[in-house]
Coordinates of C-alpha atoms (C1' of nucleotides) in Angstrom, one line a residue:
Chain A
X1 CA -57.0 -74.5 43.6
X2 CA -55.1 -71.2 43.3
X3 CA -56.3 -67.9 44.3
X4 CA -58.0 -67.2 47.7
X5 CA -58.9 -63.6 47.2
X6 CA -55.5 -62.6 48.4
X7 CA -52.5 -62.1 46.1
X8 CA -50.7 -65.3 45.5
X9 CA -47.3 -64.6 47.1
X10 CA -44.6 -62.0 47.0
X11 CA -47.0 -59.3 47.8
X12 CA -46.3 -55.6 46.9
X13 CA -48.8 -53.2 48.1
X14 CA -47.0 -51.4 50.7
X15 CA -49.8 -48.9 51.1
X16 CA -51.6 -51.1 53.4
X17 CA -48.6 -51.5 55.7
X18 CA -48.0 -47.6 55.8
X19 CA -51.5 -47.2 56.9
X20 CA -51.3 -49.6 59.6
X21 CA -48.1 -47.8 60.8
X22 CA -49.8 -44.5 60.8
X23 CA -52.8 -45.7 62.7
X24 CA -50.4 -47.5 65.1
X25 CA -49.4 -44.0 66.2
X26 CA -52.9 -42.9 66.9
X27 CA -56.4 -43.5 65.8
X28 CA -57.2 -41.4 62.8
X29 CA -59.5 -40.8 60.0
X30 CA -59.0 -41.3 56.4
X31 CA -58.6 -37.5 56.1
X32 CA -56.0 -37.5 58.6
X33 CA -53.9 -40.2 56.9
X34 CA -54.3 -38.2 53.6
X35 CA -52.7 -35.2 55.3
X36 CA -49.9 -37.5 56.7
X37 CA -49.3 -38.3 53.0
X38 CA -48.9 -34.7 52.4
X39 CA -46.7 -33.7 55.2
X40 CA -44.6 -35.9 57.3
X41 CA -44.2 -38.8 55.2
X42 CA -44.9 -37.3 51.8
X43 CA -41.1 -37.2 51.1
X44 CA -41.0 -41.0 50.9
X45 CA -44.4 -42.0 50.2
X46 CA -47.6 -40.6 48.4
X47 CA -51.2 -41.7 48.1
X48 CA -54.4 -39.8 47.5
X49 CA -57.6 -40.0 49.5
X50 CA -59.3 -41.8 46.7
X51 CA -56.7 -44.6 47.2
X52 CA -56.9 -44.4 51.1
X53 CA -60.6 -44.9 51.7
X54 CA -61.0 -47.9 49.6
X55 CA -58.1 -49.4 51.5
X56 CA -59.3 -48.6 54.9
X57 CA -62.4 -50.6 53.8
X58 CA -60.4 -53.5 52.8
X59 CA -58.1 -53.5 55.9
X60 CA -61.3 -53.4 58.0
X61 CA -62.8 -56.2 56.0
X62 CA -59.6 -58.2 56.7
X63 CA -60.0 -57.5 60.4
X64 CA -56.8 -55.6 60.7
X65 CA -58.4 -52.3 61.6
X66 CA -61.9 -51.3 63.0
X67 CA -63.5 -47.8 63.2
X68 CA -65.8 -45.8 65.7
X69 CA -68.1 -43.3 64.3
X70 CA -67.9 -39.9 65.8
X71 CA -69.6 -36.6 65.2
X72 CA -68.1 -33.1 65.0
X73 CA -70.3 -30.1 65.5
X74 CA -73.9 -30.8 64.6
X75 CA -73.7 -33.6 62.1
X76 CA -70.2 -33.9 60.5
X77 CA -69.7 -37.6 60.6
X78 CA -66.0 -38.9 61.1
X79 CA -64.6 -42.6 61.2
X80 CA -61.8 -42.9 63.6
X81 CA -59.8 -45.9 62.5
X82 CA -57.7 -48.0 65.1
X83 CA -55.5 -51.1 64.6
X84 CA -56.6 -54.5 65.9
X85 CA -54.5 -57.0 67.4
X86 CA -54.2 -58.7 64.0
X87 CA -53.3 -55.5 62.4
X88 CA -50.6 -54.8 65.0
X89 CA -49.1 -58.3 64.3
X90 CA -49.1 -57.6 60.6
X91 CA -47.4 -54.3 61.1
X92 CA -44.8 -55.7 63.1
X93 CA -44.2 -58.7 60.7
X94 CA -43.8 -56.0 57.8
X95 CA -41.3 -53.8 59.8
X96 CA -39.2 -56.9 60.9
X97 CA -38.9 -58.1 57.2
X98 CA -35.6 -57.2 55.3
X99 CA -36.1 -54.7 52.7
X100 CA -33.5 -56.2 50.1
X101 CA -34.7 -54.2 47.1
X102 CA -33.2 -50.9 46.0
X103 CA -36.3 -48.8 45.6
X104 CA -36.6 -47.7 42.0
X105 CA -36.9 -43.9 41.6
X106 CA -37.8 -41.6 38.8
X107 CA -36.4 -38.3 38.0
X108 CA -37.6 -36.5 34.7
X109 CA -35.2 -33.6 35.0
X110 CA -32.0 -35.8 35.3
X111 CA -33.2 -37.8 32.2
X112 CA -33.8 -34.4 30.1
X113 CA -30.0 -33.6 31.0
X114 CA -29.2 -37.3 29.8
X115 CA -30.7 -36.4 26.5
X116 CA -28.4 -33.4 26.0
X117 CA -25.4 -34.7 24.4
X118 CA -22.7 -31.8 24.6
X119 CA -21.7 -29.8 27.7
X120 CA -21.9 -26.6 25.8
X121 CA -25.6 -26.9 25.0
X122 CA -27.1 -23.7 26.0
X123 CA -30.1 -25.3 27.6
X124 CA -28.4 -26.8 30.3
X125 CA -27.5 -23.8 32.5
X126 CA -31.2 -22.5 32.6
X127 CA -32.4 -26.0 33.4
X128 CA -29.8 -26.3 36.3
X129 CA -31.0 -22.9 37.6
X130 CA -34.6 -23.9 37.5
X131 CA -33.9 -26.9 39.4
X132 CA -31.6 -25.2 41.9
X133 CA -34.4 -22.7 42.9
X134 CA -36.8 -25.6 43.1
X135 CA -34.7 -27.8 45.4
X136 CA -33.3 -24.8 47.3
X137 CA -36.8 -23.8 48.4
X138 CA -37.8 -27.1 49.3
X139 CA -34.7 -27.6 51.3
X140 CA -35.6 -24.4 53.2
X141 CA -39.0 -25.6 53.7
X142 CA -37.8 -28.8 55.3
X143 CA -35.2 -27.1 57.5
X144 CA -38.0 -24.8 58.8
X145 CA -40.2 -27.9 59.5
X146 CA -37.3 -29.3 61.4
X147 CA -36.9 -26.1 63.6
X148 CA -40.4 -26.0 64.3
X149 CA -41.1 -29.8 65.1
X150 CA -38.0 -30.7 66.6
X151 CA -36.8 -27.5 68.7
X152 CA -35.0 -29.8 71.5
X153 CA -33.9 -33.2 72.3
X154 CA -37.1 -34.1 74.0
X155 CA -39.0 -33.5 70.9
X156 CA -36.7 -35.9 68.9
X157 CA -36.9 -38.6 71.5
X158 CA -40.6 -38.5 71.4
X159 CA -41.0 -39.0 67.7
X160 CA -37.5 -40.5 66.7
X161 CA -38.9 -42.1 63.4
X162 CA -40.3 -38.9 62.4
X163 CA -36.9 -37.1 63.2
X164 CA -35.1 -39.6 61.0
X165 CA -37.3 -39.2 58.0
X166 CA -37.0 -35.4 58.2
X167 CA -33.4 -35.6 58.5
X168 CA -32.9 -37.9 55.6
X169 CA -35.1 -35.8 53.4
X170 CA -33.1 -32.8 54.3
X171 CA -29.7 -34.5 53.6
X172 CA -31.0 -35.8 50.3
X173 CA -32.3 -32.2 49.2
X174 CA -29.1 -30.7 50.5
X175 CA -26.9 -32.8 48.4
X176 CA -29.1 -32.6 45.4
X177 CA -28.6 -28.8 45.7
X178 CA -25.0 -29.1 46.1
X179 CA -24.7 -31.5 42.9
X180 CA -26.7 -28.8 40.9
X181 CA -24.4 -26.1 42.2
X182 CA -21.3 -27.9 41.1
X183 CA -22.3 -27.6 37.5
X184 CA -23.7 -24.3 37.6
X185 CA -21.8 -21.6 36.0
X186 CA -21.2 -18.5 38.3
Chain B
X1 CA -66.6 -32.1 21.7
X2 CA -64.1 -33.1 24.2
X3 CA -61.6 -35.8 23.7
X4 CA -59.9 -36.4 20.6
X5 CA -58.1 -39.6 21.5
X6 CA -55.3 -37.8 23.0
X7 CA -55.3 -37.0 26.9
X8 CA -57.0 -33.8 27.4
X9 CA -54.0 -31.4 28.7
X10 CA -51.4 -31.6 31.3
X11 CA -50.1 -34.7 30.1
X12 CA -48.1 -37.0 32.0
X13 CA -46.8 -40.2 30.3
X14 CA -43.2 -39.4 30.3
X15 CA -42.4 -42.8 28.9
X16 CA -43.1 -41.8 25.4
X17 CA -40.4 -38.9 25.7
X18 CA -37.8 -41.1 27.3
X19 CA -38.2 -43.6 24.4
X20 CA -38.1 -40.7 22.0
X21 CA -34.6 -39.6 23.5
X22 CA -33.3 -43.0 23.5
X23 CA -34.0 -43.5 19.9
X24 CA -32.7 -40.0 19.1
X25 CA -29.3 -41.3 20.3
X26 CA -29.4 -44.1 17.6
X27 CA -32.0 -46.4 16.0
X28 CA -32.7 -49.2 18.4
X29 CA -35.0 -52.2 18.7
X30 CA -37.5 -52.6 21.6
X31 CA -35.2 -55.1 23.2
X32 CA -32.3 -52.5 23.0
X33 CA -34.6 -49.8 24.9
X34 CA -35.6 -52.5 27.5
X35 CA -31.9 -52.9 28.2
X36 CA -31.3 -49.3 28.5
X37 CA -33.9 -49.1 31.3
X38 CA -32.1 -51.9 33.1
X39 CA -28.7 -50.2 32.7
X40 CA -27.8 -46.6 31.8
X41 CA -31.0 -45.0 32.8
X42 CA -32.4 -47.4 35.3
X43 CA -31.4 -45.5 38.2
X44 CA -33.8 -42.7 37.2
X45 CA -36.6 -44.3 35.2
X46 CA -37.8 -48.1 34.8
X47 CA -40.0 -49.7 32.3
X48 CA -40.6 -53.3 31.3
X49 CA -40.7 -54.6 27.6
X50 CA -44.5 -55.1 28.1
X51 CA -44.7 -51.4 28.6
X52 CA -42.3 -50.6 25.7
X53 CA -43.7 -52.5 22.8
X54 CA -47.2 -51.2 22.9
X55 CA -45.7 -47.7 23.3
X56 CA -43.5 -48.1 20.2
X57 CA -46.6 -49.1 18.3
X58 CA -48.4 -46.1 19.7
X59 CA -45.6 -43.8 18.7
X60 CA -45.4 -45.2 15.2
X61 CA -49.1 -44.9 14.6
X62 CA -48.8 -41.2 15.8
X63 CA -45.9 -40.8 13.2
X64 CA -43.3 -40.0 15.6
X65 CA -41.1 -43.0 15.0
X66 CA -40.9 -45.5 12.1
X67 CA -39.3 -49.1 11.9
X68 CA -37.3 -51.0 9.4
X69 CA -37.3 -54.8 9.5
X70 CA -34.0 -56.6 9.6
X71 CA -32.9 -60.2 10.0
X72 CA -30.0 -61.5 12.4
X73 CA -28.8 -65.0 11.4
X74 CA -31.2 -67.2 9.4
X75 CA -34.5 -65.6 10.6
X76 CA -34.5 -63.7 13.8
X77 CA -36.7 -60.8 13.0
X78 CA -35.9 -57.3 14.4
X79 CA -37.5 -54.0 14.3
X80 CA -35.1 -51.1 14.2
X81 CA -37.0 -48.0 15.4
X82 CA -35.9 -44.5 14.1
X83 CA -37.3 -40.9 15.0
X84 CA -39.3 -39.1 12.4
X85 CA -38.9 -35.2 12.1
X86 CA -42.1 -35.0 14.1
X87 CA -40.7 -37.2 16.7
X88 CA -37.6 -35.1 17.1
X89 CA -39.7 -32.2 17.3
X90 CA -41.6 -33.4 20.1
X91 CA -38.5 -34.5 22.0
X92 CA -37.0 -31.1 21.7
X93 CA -40.2 -29.5 22.8
X94 CA -40.3 -31.9 26.1
X95 CA -36.8 -31.3 26.9
X96 CA -37.0 -27.5 26.5
X97 CA -40.3 -27.4 28.8
X98 CA -39.7 -26.4 32.4
X99 CA -39.7 -29.4 35.0
X100 CA -41.4 -27.5 38.1
X101 CA -42.5 -30.5 40.0
X102 CA -40.6 -32.3 42.7
X103 CA -40.5 -35.7 41.6
X104 CA -42.3 -38.0 44.2
X105 CA -40.3 -40.8 45.4
X106 CA -40.9 -43.7 47.4
X107 CA -38.6 -45.4 50.0
X108 CA -40.0 -48.5 51.9
X109 CA -37.1 -48.8 54.3
X110 CA -37.1 -45.2 55.5
X111 CA -40.9 -45.5 56.2
X112 CA -40.1 -48.6 58.2
X113 CA -37.7 -46.7 60.4
X114 CA -40.4 -44.0 60.8
X115 CA -42.7 -46.5 62.5
X116 CA -40.2 -47.3 65.0
X117 CA -40.8 -45.0 67.7
X118 CA -37.8 -45.1 70.1
X119 CA -34.3 -44.6 69.3
X120 CA -33.3 -47.7 71.5
X121 CA -35.4 -50.2 69.5
X122 CA -33.2 -53.4 68.9
X123 CA -34.5 -53.7 65.3
X124 CA -32.8 -50.3 64.2
X125 CA -29.2 -51.4 63.9
X126 CA -29.9 -54.6 61.9
X127 CA -31.9 -52.8 59.6
X128 CA -29.2 -50.1 59.1
X129 CA -26.5 -52.5 58.5
X130 CA -28.8 -54.4 55.8
X131 CA -29.3 -51.1 54.0
X132 CA -25.7 -50.2 54.4
X133 CA -24.6 -53.2 52.7
X134 CA -27.3 -52.9 50.0
X135 CA -26.3 -49.4 49.2
X136 CA -22.5 -49.8 49.6
X137 CA -22.5 -52.6 47.0
X138 CA -24.8 -50.6 44.7
X139 CA -22.3 -47.6 45.1
X140 CA -19.3 -49.8 44.3
X141 CA -21.2 -51.3 41.0
X142 CA -21.9 -47.6 40.0
X143 CA -18.3 -46.5 40.5
X144 CA -17.0 -49.5 38.5
X145 CA -19.3 -48.7 35.8
X146 CA -18.0 -45.1 35.7
X147 CA -14.5 -46.3 35.6
X148 CA -15.1 -48.5 32.5
X149 CA -17.6 -46.3 30.7
X150 CA -15.6 -43.1 31.2
X151 CA -11.9 -43.7 31.5
X152 CA -10.9 -40.4 30.2
X153 CA -12.3 -36.8 29.3
X154 CA -12.7 -37.8 25.5
X155 CA -15.5 -40.5 26.8
X156 CA -17.1 -37.8 28.8
X157 CA -17.3 -35.2 26.1
X158 CA -18.9 -37.8 23.7
X159 CA -21.7 -38.8 26.0
X160 CA -22.0 -36.0 28.5
X161 CA -25.6 -36.5 29.4
X162 CA -24.7 -40.2 30.3
X163 CA -21.8 -38.9 32.4
X164 CA -24.1 -36.5 34.3
X165 CA -26.6 -39.2 35.1
X166 CA -24.0 -41.8 36.4
X167 CA -22.4 -39.0 38.5
X168 CA -25.7 -38.2 39.9
X169 CA -26.6 -41.6 40.7
X170 CA -23.0 -42.1 42.4
X171 CA -23.5 -38.9 44.4
X172 CA -26.8 -40.0 45.6
X173 CA -25.9 -43.4 46.7
X174 CA -22.7 -42.1 48.4
X175 CA -24.5 -39.8 50.5
X176 CA -27.1 -42.3 51.4
X177 CA -24.4 -44.6 52.5
X178 CA -23.1 -41.6 54.6
X179 CA -26.3 -41.1 56.0
X180 CA -26.7 -44.5 57.1
X181 CA -23.1 -44.9 58.5
X182 CA -24.1 -41.7 60.7
X183 CA -26.6 -43.7 62.7
X184 CA -24.6 -47.0 62.7
X185 CA -23.1 -47.9 65.8
X186 CA -19.5 -49.1 65.7
Chain C
dA1 C1' -73.1 -12.0 57.3
dG2 C1' -71.0 -14.1 53.7
dA3 C1' -67.3 -16.3 51.5
dA4 C1' -63.4 -19.0 51.4
dA5 C1' -60.6 -22.5 53.3
dA6 C1' -60.4 -26.6 55.6
dC7 C1' -62.5 -30.8 57.3
dA8 C1' -64.7 -35.1 55.8
dT9 C1' -66.1 -39.3 52.9
dG10 C1' -66.9 -41.7 49.1
dT11 C1' -67.1 -43.6 43.8
dA12 C1' -65.9 -43.7 38.8
dA13 C1' -63.1 -43.5 35.1
dT14 C1' -58.7 -43.6 33.2
dT15 C1' -53.9 -44.5 32.8
dA16 C1' -49.8 -46.4 34.4
dA17 C1' -47.2 -50.4 35.7
dT18 C1' -46.2 -55.0 36.9
dT19 C1' -46.5 -59.9 36.4
dA20 C1' -47.9 -63.7 33.9
dC21 C1' -48.6 -65.9 29.6
dA22 C1' -46.7 -67.3 25.1
dT23 C1' -43.1 -68.4 21.4
dG24 C1' -39.2 -68.7 18.9
dT25 C1' -33.8 -67.8 17.5
dT26 C1' -29.0 -67.1 18.2
dT27 C1' -24.9 -67.2 20.8
dT28 C1' -21.8 -68.8 24.2
dA29 C1' -19.7 -71.6 27.3
dA30 C1' -19.2 -76.3 29.3
Chain D
dT1 C1' -23.1 -81.4 21.1
dT2 C1' -26.0 -79.7 24.0
dA3 C1' -27.8 -76.8 27.4
dA4 C1' -28.1 -72.2 29.2
dA5 C1' -28.1 -67.5 28.5
dA6 C1' -29.1 -64.0 25.7
dC7 C1' -31.7 -62.0 21.9
dA8 C1' -36.2 -60.9 20.2
dT9 C1' -41.4 -59.7 20.2
dG10 C1' -45.6 -59.7 21.4
dT11 C1' -50.4 -60.1 24.5
dA12 C1' -53.4 -60.7 28.8
dA13 C1' -54.4 -60.1 33.4
dT14 C1' -53.9 -58.0 37.1
dT15 C1' -52.7 -54.2 40.4
dA16 C1' -51.5 -49.4 41.6
dA17 C1' -52.3 -44.8 41.0
dT18 C1' -53.9 -40.4 39.4
dT19 C1' -57.6 -37.6 37.9
dA20 C1' -62.1 -36.5 37.8
dC21 C1' -66.8 -36.7 39.8
dA22 C1' -69.8 -35.9 43.7
dT23 C1' -71.6 -34.3 48.0
dG24 C1' -71.9 -32.0 52.2
dT25 C1' -70.1 -29.5 57.1
dT26 C1' -67.3 -26.7 60.0
dT27 C1' -64.2 -23.1 60.8
dT28 C1' -61.8 -18.9 59.9
dC29 C1' -61.3 -14.8 57.9
dT30 C1' -62.9 -10.3 56.0

DNA sequence: AGAAAACATGTAATTAATTACATGTTTTAA
DNA sequence: TTAAAACATGTAATTAATTACATGTTTTCT
């Protein structure tokens, strides 16, 4: 007697919790969730719709979410998903659990630098310039979003988590840009 | 006429290039490579030995690396892998290519914060403290490694890429810790 | 009026990655 | 001397993630 359909223990699969968290904010469709992974939380988690729709079915089968069919216009069918009590419990349990693992991250550009052995290699400066532009424009984009989404304190108080995540993303990009600038020759 | 055994175009699979890069530094065994993913480059890429050994076979079949059998002690068999000319070419081509994609990253802790709606939620401070300790100790660890691996300028010049990667990791952790401290109540 | 972009939902196929299984040797420290 | 840790190499099974396939509606812009 071993498996019961559910993974043994030591679960990974954070996607399910993130979806529960998003649905806890308000009922949403799979499409809406996919947009969230492109926008507000895209800096810290990614998922395609092809991963989201099956997960919604799985969560519904597990009784953690439920859906209501609605129609937009003449016949465009939508499924609005909502958390059940069980889903809300599971979400709270996840958030309350410690997160003692350092998140592994991957950075192809930094690795390319790693494989360049000498400081005088002529490839270094163009590479740094390319990344500088890339991260600089990403930083601008994030800063603009912050200005439009959080123009005042009231907006911050209403979506504190969203504010934190954007602030963290901006700080991260900002320091990445500074690090690049440090090695860029004027 | 479509597939030729190789992925159509727009290849991902960076692992192969990273292995080529590591082998370009010096001939190494699969075990050595696995250690590198735990240590010097572990901050920016991860791979298990179960991913590495099959990839070594694949690269050898493609004629990009070759191996030499050696024996340690009485009978412990090792395979020292080396880059071929084709492998070195492929590595250079990869490094020289632009890296115009922002690396997607994942951070479970930041997402948990995102799902906490109000600044007064009692769970925030303990969570921040936990992460502060985690990242603080990681920062110390990296700083110590920098001191031992790069005690002087000569050491830096001999492994400039390694120095850059460690420096970047330290800066990243350092700013993460600062960001956490900013929201920590004294 | 027509075209393009955005909305909306799914499945299939493939690839990447992790975890578990499996085995044996050599070195180091108690 | 003996046990543990580190060295060394592989495969199998599972899960996660991406890319491609597949279809249709509504809204917005020209």
